[in-house]
mmCIF file of C-alpha atoms and ligand atoms in Angstrom:
data_model
loop_
_atom_site.group_PDB
_atom_site.id
_atom_site.type_symbol
_atom_site.label_atom_id
_atom_site.label_comp_id
_atom_site.label_asym_id
_atom_site.label_seq_id
_atom_site.Cartn_x
_atom_site.Cartn_y
_atom_site.Cartn_z
ATOM 1 C CA MET A 477 -14.892 13.730 -0.533
ATOM 2 C CA ALA A 478 -14.697 10.381 1.236
ATOM 3 C CA ILE A 479 -17.705 8.052 0.927
ATOM 4 C CA GLN A 480 -18.156 5.168 3.335
ATOM 5 C CA VAL A 481 -18.266 1.789 1.631
ATOM 6 C CA LYS A 482 -18.561 -0.420 4.725
ATOM 7 C CA ASN A 483 -17.336 -0.042 8.321
ATOM 8 C CA ASN A 484 -13.821 1.417 8.062
ATOM 9 C CA VAL A 485 -13.545 1.235 4.279
ATOM 10 C CA TRP A 486 -13.867 4.556 2.440
ATOM 11 C CA TRP A 487 -13.924 5.535 -1.238
ATOM 12 C CA VAL A 488 -11.482 8.412 -1.789
ATOM 13 C CA GLY A 489 -11.351 8.413 -5.596
ATOM 14 C CA LYS A 490 -12.281 10.844 -8.353
ATOM 15 C CA THR A 491 -15.386 10.893 -10.550
ATOM 16 C CA ASP A 492 -14.470 12.177 -14.009
ATOM 17 C CA TRP A 493 -17.673 13.369 -15.668
ATOM 18 C CA GLU A 494 -15.910 15.012 -18.604
ATOM 19 C CA LEU A 495 -13.815 12.162 -19.973
ATOM 20 C CA ARG A 496 -14.842 11.153 -23.515
ATOM 21 C CA LYS A 497 -11.708 9.271 -24.661
ATOM 22 C CA PHE A 498 -9.567 6.801 -22.727
ATOM 23 C CA HIS A 499 -6.298 5.028 -23.602
ATOM 24 C CA GLY A 500 -5.486 7.948 -25.866
ATOM 25 C CA SER A 501 -8.369 7.798 -28.331
ATOM 26 C CA GLU A 502 -8.761 4.016 -28.282
ATOM 27 C CA TYR A 503 -11.806 3.798 -26.015
ATOM 28 C CA SER A 504 -14.818 6.108 -26.045
ATOM 29 C CA THR A 505 -16.260 7.013 -22.664
ATOM 30 C CA HIS A 506 -19.713 8.390 -23.464
ATOM 31 C CA ARG A 507 -20.634 8.468 -19.797
ATOM 32 C CA GLY A 508 -17.301 9.527 -18.268
ATOM 33 C CA THR A 509 -15.558 7.313 -15.732
ATOM 34 C CA SER A 510 -14.270 7.184 -12.191
ATOM 35 C CA TYR A 511 -10.887 6.321 -10.719
ATOM 36 C CA ASN A 512 -11.714 4.507 -7.510
ATOM 37 C CA SER A 513 -9.262 4.640 -4.642
ATOM 38 C CA TYR A 514 -9.961 3.170 -1.218
ATOM 39 C CA LEU A 515 -8.800 3.883 2.293
ATOM 40 C CA VAL A 516 -9.043 1.030 4.809
ATOM 41 C CA ARG A 517 -8.738 2.459 8.314
ATOM 42 C CA GLU A 518 -8.297 -0.385 10.764
ATOM 43 C CA GLU A 519 -5.642 -0.486 13.520
ATOM 44 C CA LYS A 520 -3.351 -0.056 10.530
ATOM 45 C CA THR A 521 -4.335 1.981 7.505
ATOM 46 C CA ALA A 522 -3.985 0.880 3.892
ATOM 47 C CA LEU A 523 -4.549 2.975 0.796
ATOM 48 C CA ILE A 524 -5.555 0.945 -2.259
ATOM 49 C CA ASP A 525 -4.796 2.507 -5.674
ATOM 50 C CA THR A 526 -4.894 6.199 -6.532
ATOM 51 C CA VAL A 527 -6.255 8.182 -9.515
ATOM 52 C CA TRP A 528 -5.315 9.331 -13.013
ATOM 53 C CA ARG A 529 -2.404 11.751 -13.223
ATOM 54 C CA PRO A 530 -4.287 14.963 -14.140
ATOM 55 C CA PHE A 531 -6.149 14.689 -10.828
ATOM 56 C CA ALA A 532 -3.079 13.898 -8.704
ATOM 57 C CA ASP A 533 -2.832 17.216 -6.842
ATOM 58 C CA GLU A 534 -6.582 17.410 -6.208
ATOM 59 C CA TYR A 535 -6.568 13.808 -5.002
ATOM 60 C CA VAL A 536 -3.664 14.172 -2.572
ATOM 61 C CA ASP A 537 -5.072 17.449 -1.206
ATOM 62 C CA ASN A 538 -8.465 15.815 -0.601
ATOM 63 C CA LEU A 539 -6.864 12.731 0.910
ATOM 64 C CA ALA A 540 -4.910 14.938 3.317
ATOM 65 C CA LYS A 541 -8.218 16.434 4.479
ATOM 66 C CA THR A 542 -9.526 12.912 5.189
ATOM 67 C CA ILE A 543 -6.456 11.519 6.955
ATOM 68 C CA ASP A 544 -3.098 12.676 8.207
ATOM 69 C CA LEU A 545 -1.055 11.207 5.351
ATOM 70 C CA SER A 546 1.667 10.077 7.749
ATOM 71 C CA LYS A 547 -0.898 7.666 9.228
ATOM 72 C CA ILE A 548 -1.023 5.634 5.983
ATOM 73 C CA ASP A 549 0.871 2.462 6.839
ATOM 74 C CA PHE A 550 0.622 0.650 3.493
ATOM 75 C CA VAL A 551 0.074 1.719 -0.084
ATOM 76 C CA VAL A 552 -1.302 -1.004 -2.370
ATOM 77 C CA ALA A 553 -0.902 -0.597 -6.134
ATOM 78 C CA ASN A 554 -3.137 -3.289 -7.610
ATOM 79 C CA HIS A 555 -2.232 -2.110 -11.124
ATOM 80 C CA ALA A 556 0.438 0.241 -12.427
ATOM 81 C CA GLU A 557 -1.454 1.762 -15.347
ATOM 82 C CA ILE A 558 -1.502 5.559 -15.083
ATOM 83 C CA ASP A 559 -5.229 5.838 -14.408
ATOM 84 C CA HIS A 560 -4.650 4.119 -11.041
ATOM 85 C CA SER A 561 -1.058 4.927 -10.187
ATOM 86 C CA GLY A 562 -1.027 8.493 -11.520
ATOM 87 C CA ALA A 563 -1.066 10.188 -8.122
ATOM 88 C CA LEU A 564 1.682 8.031 -6.614
ATOM 89 C CA PRO A 565 4.513 10.497 -7.370
ATOM 90 C CA GLU A 566 2.689 13.316 -5.540
ATOM 91 C CA LEU A 567 1.609 11.023 -2.703
ATOM 92 C CA MET A 568 5.014 9.434 -2.217
ATOM 93 C CA GLU A 569 6.620 12.879 -2.041
ATOM 94 C CA ARG A 570 4.577 13.295 1.141
ATOM 95 C CA ILE A 571 5.115 9.783 2.570
ATOM 96 C CA PRO A 572 8.408 8.604 1.010
ATOM 97 C CA GLU A 573 8.996 5.769 3.471
ATOM 98 C CA ALA A 574 5.575 4.101 3.104
ATOM 99 C CA PRO A 575 5.806 0.579 1.654
ATOM 100 C CA VAL A 576 4.190 0.122 -1.764
ATOM 101 C CA TYR A 577 2.709 -3.372 -2.144
ATOM 102 C CA CYS A 578 2.395 -4.626 -5.730
ATOM 103 C CA THR A 579 3.354 -7.605 -7.869
ATOM 104 C CA ALA A 580 6.909 -8.085 -9.161
ATOM 105 C CA ASN A 581 5.665 -6.930 -12.561
ATOM 106 C CA GLY A 582 4.064 -3.972 -10.815
ATOM 107 C CA VAL A 583 7.501 -2.921 -9.527
ATOM 108 C CA LYS A 584 8.878 -3.038 -13.081
ATOM 109 C CA SER A 585 5.947 -1.133 -14.483
ATOM 110 C CA LEU A 586 5.852 1.557 -11.777
ATOM 111 C CA LYS A 587 9.596 2.094 -12.088
ATOM 112 C CA GLY A 588 9.164 2.261 -15.854
ATOM 113 C CA HIS A 589 6.448 4.884 -15.618
ATOM 114 C CA TYR A 590 7.834 7.120 -12.902
ATOM 115 C CA HIS A 591 11.565 6.317 -12.609
ATOM 116 C CA ARG A 592 11.415 6.446 -8.831
ATOM 117 C CA ASP A 593 12.644 3.879 -6.353
ATOM 118 C CA TRP A 594 9.951 3.793 -3.724
ATOM 119 C CA ASN A 595 9.865 1.302 -0.870
ATOM 120 C CA PHE A 596 8.434 -1.492 -3.044
ATOM 121 C CA VAL A 597 7.266 -4.748 -1.456
ATOM 122 C CA PRO A 598 6.560 -7.349 -4.160
ATOM 123 C CA VAL A 599 3.758 -9.774 -3.272
ATOM 124 C CA LYS A 600 2.381 -13.046 -4.628
ATOM 125 C CA THR A 601 -0.969 -14.787 -4.447
ATOM 126 C CA GLY A 602 -1.726 -15.749 -0.844
ATOM 127 C CA ASP A 603 0.562 -13.166 0.765
ATOM 128 C CA ARG A 604 -1.155 -11.182 3.512
ATOM 129 C CA ILE A 605 -0.691 -8.026 5.502
ATOM 130 C CA SER A 606 -2.300 -7.560 8.884
ATOM 131 C CA LEU A 607 -4.313 -4.413 9.499
ATOM 132 C CA GLY A 608 -5.034 -5.502 13.095
ATOM 133 C CA SER A 609 -8.064 -7.736 13.428
ATOM 134 C CA LYS A 610 -8.465 -7.878 9.634
ATOM 135 C CA GLU A 611 -6.079 -8.791 6.855
ATOM 136 C CA LEU A 612 -5.529 -7.917 3.223
ATOM 137 C CA ILE A 613 -4.901 -10.995 1.079
ATOM 138 C CA PHE A 614 -3.242 -10.520 -2.311
ATOM 139 C CA ILE A 615 -4.314 -12.410 -5.425
ATOM 140 C CA GLU A 616 -2.233 -11.982 -8.580
ATOM 141 C CA ALA A 617 -4.318 -11.520 -11.721
ATOM 142 C CA PRO A 618 -1.822 -11.378 -14.579
ATOM 143 C CA MET A 619 -3.295 -10.250 -17.929
ATOM 144 C CA LEU A 620 -6.528 -9.084 -16.313
ATOM 145 C CA HIS A 621 -5.696 -6.993 -18.043
ATOM 146 C CA TRP A 622 -1.958 -6.186 -17.721
ATOM 147 C CA PRO A 623 0.853 -8.500 -16.589
ATOM 148 C CA ASP A 624 1.121 -6.637 -13.282
ATOM 149 C CA SER A 625 -2.582 -6.671 -12.339
ATOM 150 C CA MET A 626 -3.659 -8.052 -8.975
ATOM 151 C CA PHE A 627 -6.684 -8.088 -6.679
ATOM 152 C CA CYS A 628 -6.727 -7.866 -2.910
ATOM 153 C CA TYR A 629 -9.322 -9.077 -0.440
ATOM 154 C CA LEU A 630 -10.218 -7.645 2.962
ATOM 155 C CA THR A 631 -11.119 -10.286 5.532
ATOM 156 C CA GLY A 632 -13.867 -9.524 8.028
ATOM 157 C CA ASP A 633 -15.634 -7.128 5.645
ATOM 158 C CA ASN A 634 -15.457 -9.660 2.781
ATOM 159 C CA ILE A 635 -14.524 -7.096 0.162
ATOM 160 C CA LEU A 636 -12.717 -7.894 -3.075
ATOM 161 C CA PHE A 637 -10.768 -4.969 -4.526
ATOM 162 C CA SER A 638 -10.719 -6.115 -8.142
ATOM 163 C CA ASN A 639 -9.111 -3.154 -9.877
ATOM 164 C CA ASP A 640 -10.118 -3.082 -13.592
ATOM 165 C CA ALA A 641 -11.992 -6.401 -13.481
ATOM 166 C CA PHE A 642 -15.774 -6.048 -13.098
ATOM 167 C CA GLY A 643 -15.455 -2.293 -13.767
ATOM 168 C CA GLN A 644 -16.971 0.059 -16.315
ATOM 169 C CA HIS A 645 -16.190 3.507 -17.607
ATOM 170 C CA TYR A 646 -19.252 5.082 -16.045
ATOM 171 C CA ALA A 647 -19.486 8.211 -13.896
ATOM 172 C CA THR A 648 -22.360 8.078 -11.407
ATOM 173 C CA SER A 649 -23.492 10.238 -8.528
ATOM 174 C CA GLY A 650 -24.563 7.205 -6.489
ATOM 175 C CA LEU A 651 -21.331 5.158 -6.613
ATOM 176 C CA PHE A 652 -23.070 1.859 -5.725
ATOM 177 C CA ASN A 653 -24.618 -0.517 -8.272
ATOM 178 C CA ASP A 654 -28.064 -0.459 -6.658
ATOM 179 C CA LEU A 655 -28.169 3.319 -7.157
ATOM 180 C CA ALA A 656 -27.237 3.219 -10.856
ATOM 181 C CA ASP A 657 -29.522 2.987 -13.888
ATOM 182 C CA PRO A 658 -29.283 -0.757 -14.657
ATOM 183 C CA ALA A 659 -29.610 -0.336 -18.440
ATOM 184 C CA GLU A 660 -26.779 2.193 -18.554
ATOM 185 C CA LEU A 661 -24.692 0.188 -16.103
ATOM 186 C CA PHE A 662 -24.840 -3.104 -17.990
ATOM 187 C CA ALA A 663 -24.364 -1.375 -21.356
ATOM 188 C CA GLU A 664 -21.101 0.036 -20.012
ATOM 189 C CA CYS A 665 -20.116 -3.300 -18.424
ATOM 190 C CA VAL A 666 -20.505 -5.246 -21.660
ATOM 191 C CA LYS A 667 -18.732 -2.553 -23.680
ATOM 192 C CA TYR A 668 -15.833 -2.680 -21.210
ATOM 193 C CA TYR A 669 -15.628 -6.471 -21.371
ATOM 194 C CA ALA A 670 -15.956 -6.608 -25.164
ATOM 195 C CA ASN A 671 -13.309 -3.986 -25.879
ATOM 196 C CA ILE A 672 -10.807 -4.666 -23.109
ATOM 197 C CA LEU A 673 -11.163 -8.154 -21.687
ATOM 198 C CA THR A 674 -12.254 -10.353 -24.621
ATOM 199 C CA PRO A 675 -8.731 -11.588 -25.492
ATOM 200 C CA PHE A 676 -8.199 -12.648 -21.896
ATOM 201 C CA SER A 677 -11.413 -14.652 -21.552
ATOM 202 C CA PRO A 678 -9.667 -17.988 -20.765
ATOM 203 C CA LEU A 679 -7.825 -16.232 -17.934
ATOM 204 C CA VAL A 680 -11.089 -14.679 -16.689
ATOM 205 C CA LEU A 681 -12.612 -18.153 -16.342
ATOM 206 C CA LYS A 682 -9.480 -19.456 -14.606
ATOM 207 C CA LYS A 683 -9.244 -16.523 -12.195
ATOM 208 C CA ILE A 684 -12.900 -16.752 -11.184
ATOM 209 C CA ALA A 685 -12.497 -20.509 -10.582
ATOM 210 C CA GLU A 686 -9.388 -19.806 -8.493
ATOM 211 C CA PHE A 687 -11.196 -17.199 -6.395
ATOM 212 C CA VAL A 688 -14.145 -19.543 -5.850
ATOM 213 C CA SER A 689 -11.707 -22.281 -4.750
ATOM 214 C CA LEU A 690 -10.395 -19.990 -2.000
ATOM 215 C CA SER A 691 -13.882 -20.150 -0.401
ATOM 216 C CA LEU A 692 -13.712 -16.518 0.658
ATOM 217 C CA PRO A 693 -17.123 -15.008 1.426
ATOM 218 C CA LEU A 694 -17.940 -12.117 -0.891
ATOM 219 C CA ASP A 695 -20.108 -9.193 0.226
ATOM 220 C CA ILE A 696 -18.797 -6.363 -1.944
ATOM 221 C CA ILE A 697 -16.666 -5.926 -5.056
ATOM 222 C CA CYS A 698 -14.821 -2.623 -5.108
ATOM 223 C CA THR A 699 -13.717 -2.020 -8.684
ATOM 224 C CA SER A 700 -11.381 0.713 -9.805
ATOM 225 C CA HIS A 701 -13.762 2.173 -12.401
ATOM 226 C CA GLY A 702 -17.483 2.805 -12.113
ATOM 227 C CA VAL A 703 -19.818 1.344 -9.525
ATOM 228 C CA ILE A 704 -19.106 -0.592 -6.349
ATOM 229 C CA TRP A 705 -21.038 -3.881 -6.462
ATOM 230 C CA ARG A 706 -22.699 -4.143 -3.049
ATOM 231 C CA ASP A 707 -26.102 -5.452 -4.188
ATOM 232 C CA ASN A 708 -25.616 -9.086 -5.226
ATOM 233 C CA PRO A 709 -21.993 -8.726 -6.346
ATOM 234 C CA MET A 710 -22.113 -12.220 -7.852
ATOM 235 C CA GLN A 711 -24.340 -10.869 -10.626
ATOM 236 C CA ILE A 712 -21.362 -9.294 -12.381
ATOM 237 C CA VAL A 713 -19.224 -12.402 -11.747
ATOM 238 C CA GLU A 714 -21.938 -14.509 -13.400
ATOM 239 C CA ARG A 715 -22.040 -12.129 -16.362
ATOM 240 C CA TYR A 716 -18.267 -12.460 -16.717
ATOM 241 C CA LEU A 717 -18.566 -16.249 -16.713
ATOM 242 C CA ALA A 718 -21.053 -15.987 -19.600
ATOM 243 C CA TRP A 719 -19.092 -13.339 -21.507
ATOM 244 C CA ALA A 720 -15.843 -15.279 -21.206
ATOM 245 C CA ASP A 721 -17.376 -18.411 -22.723
ATOM 246 C CA ALA A 722 -17.599 -17.626 -26.484
ATOM 247 C CA TYR A 723 -20.504 -15.282 -25.796
ATOM 248 C CA ARG A 724 -23.148 -14.713 -28.454
ATOM 249 C CA GLU A 725 -26.753 -13.604 -28.631
ATOM 250 C CA ASN A 726 -29.251 -14.213 -31.422
ATOM 251 C CA ARG A 727 -27.949 -11.187 -33.299
ATOM 252 C CA ILE A 728 -26.224 -10.471 -36.591
ATOM 253 C CA ALA A 729 -24.277 -7.248 -37.125
ATOM 254 C CA ILE A 730 -23.640 -5.908 -40.614
ATOM 255 C CA LEU A 731 -20.551 -3.699 -40.761
ATOM 256 C CA TYR A 732 -19.752 -1.770 -43.918
ATOM 257 C CA ASP A 733 -18.407 1.378 -45.459
ATOM 258 C CA THR A 734 -19.426 2.652 -48.858
ATOM 259 C CA MET A 735 -18.144 5.057 -51.535
ATOM 260 C CA TRP A 736 -21.191 5.611 -53.769
ATOM 261 C CA ASN A 737 -23.802 3.755 -51.728
ATOM 262 C CA GLY A 738 -23.573 0.462 -53.644
ATOM 263 C CA THR A 739 -22.143 -1.463 -50.693
ATOM 264 C CA ARG A 740 -24.672 0.208 -48.389
ATOM 265 C CA VAL A 741 -27.494 -1.018 -50.621
ATOM 266 C CA LEU A 742 -26.045 -4.548 -50.454
ATOM 267 C CA ALA A 743 -25.914 -4.300 -46.636
ATOM 268 C CA GLU A 744 -29.587 -3.340 -46.486
ATOM 269 C CA GLN A 745 -30.607 -6.107 -48.897
ATOM 270 C CA MET A 746 -28.666 -8.663 -46.870
ATOM 271 C CA ALA A 747 -30.366 -7.526 -43.675
ATOM 272 C CA LYS A 748 -33.697 -8.084 -45.403
ATOM 273 C CA GLY A 749 -32.642 -11.598 -46.362
ATOM 274 C CA VAL A 750 -31.499 -12.454 -42.824
ATOM 275 C CA VAL A 751 -34.837 -11.381 -41.350
ATOM 276 C CA GLU A 752 -36.782 -13.251 -44.051
ATOM 277 C CA ALA A 753 -34.909 -16.446 -43.229
ATOM 278 C CA ASP A 754 -35.001 -16.020 -39.464
ATOM 279 C CA PRO A 755 -37.318 -13.336 -38.049
ATOM 280 C CA SER A 756 -36.106 -14.121 -34.531
ATOM 281 C CA VAL A 757 -32.661 -12.639 -35.282
ATOM 282 C CA THR A 758 -31.919 -9.030 -34.351
ATOM 283 C CA VAL A 759 -30.029 -7.439 -37.241
ATOM 284 C CA GLU A 760 -28.231 -4.124 -36.975
ATOM 285 C CA LEU A 761 -26.277 -2.187 -39.605
ATOM 286 C CA PHE A 762 -23.276 -0.007 -38.883
ATOM 287 C CA ASN A 763 -21.411 2.247 -41.240
ATOM 288 C CA VAL A 764 -18.022 1.822 -39.582
ATOM 289 C CA ALA A 765 -16.748 5.141 -40.945
ATOM 290 C CA THR A 766 -19.358 7.050 -38.964
ATOM 291 C CA THR A 767 -20.086 4.818 -35.946
ATOM 292 C CA ASP A 768 -18.085 4.821 -32.717
ATOM 293 C CA LYS A 769 -15.630 1.944 -33.096
ATOM 294 C CA ASN A 770 -16.045 0.688 -29.533
ATOM 295 C CA ASP A 771 -19.823 0.560 -29.951
ATOM 296 C CA VAL A 772 -19.290 -1.476 -33.131
ATOM 297 C CA ILE A 773 -16.969 -3.860 -31.286
ATOM 298 C CA THR A 774 -19.578 -4.278 -28.554
ATOM 299 C CA GLU A 775 -22.129 -5.307 -31.185
ATOM 300 C CA VAL A 776 -19.649 -7.746 -32.731
ATOM 301 C CA PHE A 777 -19.112 -9.226 -29.275
ATOM 302 C CA LYS A 778 -22.848 -9.728 -28.764
ATOM 303 C CA SER A 779 -23.501 -11.152 -32.243
ATOM 304 C CA LYS A 780 -23.402 -14.764 -33.378
ATOM 305 C CA GLY A 781 -22.421 -13.618 -36.851
ATOM 306 C CA ILE A 782 -21.121 -10.579 -38.672
ATOM 307 C CA MET A 783 -21.188 -9.528 -42.307
ATOM 308 C CA VAL A 784 -18.465 -7.112 -43.356
ATOM 309 C CA GLY A 785 -18.689 -5.074 -46.539
ATOM 310 C CA SER A 786 -16.411 -2.749 -48.461
ATOM 311 C CA PRO A 787 -16.033 -1.695 -52.053
ATOM 312 C CA THR A 788 -12.633 -2.365 -53.573
ATOM 313 C CA ILE A 789 -10.140 0.475 -53.438
ATOM 314 C CA ASN A 790 -6.422 0.221 -54.159
ATOM 315 C CA ARG A 791 -6.877 -3.569 -54.527
ATOM 316 C CA SER A 792 -8.039 -3.743 -50.917
ATOM 317 C CA VAL A 793 -10.738 -2.288 -48.623
ATOM 318 C CA LEU A 794 -11.670 1.176 -47.378
ATOM 319 C CA SER A 795 -9.471 2.308 -44.509
ATOM 320 C CA SER A 796 -12.372 2.359 -42.018
ATOM 321 C CA VAL A 797 -13.091 -1.313 -42.761
ATOM 322 C CA ALA A 798 -9.399 -2.213 -42.521
ATOM 323 C CA ALA A 799 -9.244 -0.482 -39.127
ATOM 324 C CA ILE A 800 -12.224 -2.290 -37.617
ATOM 325 C CA LEU A 801 -11.002 -5.628 -39.007
ATOM 326 C CA ASP A 802 -7.630 -4.996 -37.399
ATOM 327 C CA GLN A 803 -9.316 -4.333 -34.057
ATOM 328 C CA ILE A 804 -11.487 -7.445 -34.443
ATOM 329 C CA HIS A 805 -8.360 -9.500 -35.169
ATOM 330 C CA GLY A 806 -6.695 -8.316 -31.961
ATOM 331 C CA LEU A 807 -9.686 -9.153 -29.777
ATOM 332 C CA GLN A 808 -9.767 -12.853 -30.746
ATOM 333 C CA PHE A 809 -13.511 -13.456 -30.629
ATOM 334 C CA LYS A 810 -14.538 -17.085 -30.377
ATOM 335 C CA GLY A 811 -17.390 -19.091 -31.876
ATOM 336 C CA LYS A 812 -18.663 -16.546 -34.408
ATOM 337 C CA LYS A 813 -19.616 -16.784 -38.089
ATOM 338 C CA ALA A 814 -18.790 -14.227 -40.755
ATOM 339 C CA ALA A 815 -19.119 -13.315 -44.413
ATOM 340 C CA GLY A 816 -17.599 -10.620 -46.638
ATOM 341 C CA PHE A 817 -19.333 -8.609 -49.337
ATOM 342 C CA GLY A 818 -18.822 -5.517 -51.460
ATOM 343 C CA CYS A 819 -19.144 -3.724 -54.771
ATOM 344 C CA TYR A 820 -16.356 -3.337 -57.273
ATOM 345 C CA GLY A 821 -15.753 -1.738 -60.633
ATOM 346 C CA TRP A 822 -12.406 -3.049 -61.846
ATOM 347 C CA SER A 823 -10.237 -5.576 -60.045
ATOM 348 C CA GLY A 824 -12.554 -6.486 -57.108
ATOM 349 C CA GLU A 825 -10.243 -7.786 -54.373
ATOM 350 C CA SER A 826 -12.178 -6.443 -51.379
ATOM 351 C CA VAL A 827 -14.310 -9.509 -50.611
ATOM 352 C CA THR A 828 -11.373 -11.927 -50.772
ATOM 353 C CA ASP A 829 -9.382 -9.559 -48.579
ATOM 354 C CA ILE A 830 -12.193 -9.273 -46.003
ATOM 355 C CA ASN A 831 -12.710 -13.037 -45.884
ATOM 356 C CA GLU A 832 -8.998 -13.675 -45.417
ATOM 357 C CA ARG A 833 -8.831 -11.156 -42.573
ATOM 358 C CA LEU A 834 -11.924 -12.617 -40.896
ATOM 359 C CA GLY A 835 -10.476 -16.122 -41.183
ATOM 360 C CA LYS A 836 -7.221 -15.008 -39.590
ATOM 361 C CA ALA A 837 -9.271 -13.369 -36.808
ATOM 362 C CA GLY A 838 -10.744 -16.785 -35.942
ATOM 363 C CA PHE A 839 -14.191 -16.486 -37.529
ATOM 364 C CA ASP A 840 -15.917 -19.354 -39.320
ATOM 365 C CA VAL A 841 -16.214 -17.674 -42.723
ATOM 366 C CA MET A 842 -18.938 -18.482 -45.271
ATOM 367 C CA PRO A 843 -17.089 -19.429 -48.479
ATOM 368 C CA ASP A 844 -16.790 -16.997 -51.403
ATOM 369 C CA GLY A 845 -18.692 -14.020 -50.012
ATOM 370 C CA PHE A 846 -20.775 -11.752 -52.216
ATOM 371 C CA LYS A 847 -19.537 -9.388 -54.923
ATOM 372 C CA ALA A 848 -21.525 -6.979 -57.079
ATOM 373 C CA LEU A 849 -20.096 -5.325 -60.198
ATOM 374 C CA TRP A 850 -20.746 -1.557 -60.314
ATOM 375 C CA ASN A 851 -23.872 -0.230 -58.672
ATOM 376 C CA PRO A 852 -26.092 -3.217 -57.767
ATOM 377 C CA ASP A 853 -28.836 -3.763 -60.363
ATOM 378 C CA GLU A 854 -32.099 -5.505 -59.619
ATOM 379 C CA LYS A 855 -30.588 -8.955 -60.045
ATOM 380 C CA SER A 856 -27.670 -8.101 -57.735
ATOM 381 C CA ARG A 857 -30.075 -6.736 -55.164
ATOM 382 C CA ASP A 858 -32.154 -9.913 -55.265
ATOM 383 C CA ASP A 859 -28.985 -11.995 -55.069
ATOM 384 C CA ALA A 860 -27.916 -9.971 -52.019
ATOM 385 C CA VAL A 861 -31.219 -10.791 -50.303
ATOM 386 C CA ARG A 862 -30.609 -14.479 -51.082
ATOM 387 C CA PHE A 863 -27.080 -14.192 -49.692
ATOM 388 C CA GLY A 864 -28.516 -12.703 -46.499
ATOM 389 C CA ARG A 865 -30.882 -15.670 -46.232
ATOM 390 C CA SER A 866 -27.996 -18.097 -46.728
ATOM 391 C CA PHE A 867 -25.976 -16.327 -44.049
ATOM 392 C CA ALA A 868 -28.878 -16.587 -41.591
ATOM 393 C CA GLU A 869 -28.945 -20.350 -42.255
ATOM 394 C CA PHE A 870 -25.138 -20.534 -41.914
ATOM 395 C CA CYS A 871 -25.416 -18.861 -38.513
ATOM 396 C CA ARG A 872 -28.037 -21.353 -37.314
ATOM 397 C CA GLY A 873 -25.497 -24.170 -37.464
HETATM 398 FE FE1 FEO B 2 -7.988 1.115 -15.437
HETATM 399 FE FE2 FEO B 2 -5.727 -1.025 -16.786
HETATM 400 O O1 FEO B 2 -6.312 0.585 -16.068
#
C-alpha cells in the first residue's frame, strides 16, 4: 500500500508488527519496526531504499501495483544494511539496467552482500540528480551508523531522507509523528540513540552542523524506520543535539546480578542511601540477568551515574554482568560516574574487576568500591547505605 507523504512523494515500505529482535538478537524491538521505502514521482522517478529481505517478494509485488517498475529511473541506496537493501536483488532482476546511486562504500557493501554487479553510480556530498523541476541532493553520512550511510534531500518539497538517523524501531498505523503516541515514540527514539548511535555522537553533532550550514529548508524528515517527522521535524534534531552532547539526566541506575541475594540486598541498601542524600535523584535497580539488555543500556544512557554489582565467581563477575559491561564499553558513554560493589566469600575480585572495566569504558569511577564478606550483616547493610550516600555526593560533582 502506498501512502502519500507530500505531493509526489509516496511511502512504499513495510510495517513489521511481529519483529521482536533485530541485528540477530542484539536489539529488542518490543513495538516492532518498519522498513521505510519512498517513491518520488516527478518527471523522473526515484526509488529510495527498499525493505528487509524476508519481505522482498511482497515488497516488489506491491511496488509493481503502484508503478510500472520500468518507469523507475533511479534507485537510491542510502545504506546497504540488509534491512534497507534486502529487496534489491528481486527488484534489480526486474529492472537490471536502472542506475543504483550510493556512496563508494555503499558499492563495496552491496557487492559484498549480494555479489551482483548492478549499474552502480557512486556519489559524494553535494552531487545531485535532476528529477525535472526538483533535484535530489546527496549528503554522505559515514558512521551514522555504517561507513556507507548517506542522506538525500529533495528540493522543492524540502524533505530529508535520513535513513537510520532520527529513526526508531516502532511499528505504527499512522506513519507520521503527529499520529503516534508521543510517550511511546520518544521512548523508542532514545532507546535507538542509546543503543545504536551513542559511539558516533561526535559525528552526529558534526553532521547536523554540516546540514544546517547548507541552509536547506526542512519541512519533513523521512527516516527509514518508524515515523515520518512532518510535525516540527526539528524537534528530533534538537533531541539528537542534546543526546550527542554527553547526555545525562538526574538519574542513577543500579545494575547488578546476584547468586544468593547478598548483592541484591546491597543494591537496595545503596539505593536507599542515594535517595537519603539526594531525594531529587531518580534511582532505578535492574537485575541484568533478567532485564532486557537494551532497556538497561537506555537507562545507563539517561543516567548521570551507575552502580554495578556482582558477587565474585571464578575470580571475576557473573556472566550477565560481564556481558552488560562489555556492551557499555563498546558504546563509549561520556561524562558519567560509576562505582562497583558486590559480595564475596573467598577471594573477592569482583569489585576490582568491575571498577577496572568501568574505568576502561570511560567512566569516572569512585575509588575502591564496596565489598561485603558473605551475606551482608547489619553493619554491612548500614555501610552499603552510607556508600550509596557517598555515591550520590560523588555524582553531584
Ligand atoms: Fe536500519 Fe543500519 O540499518
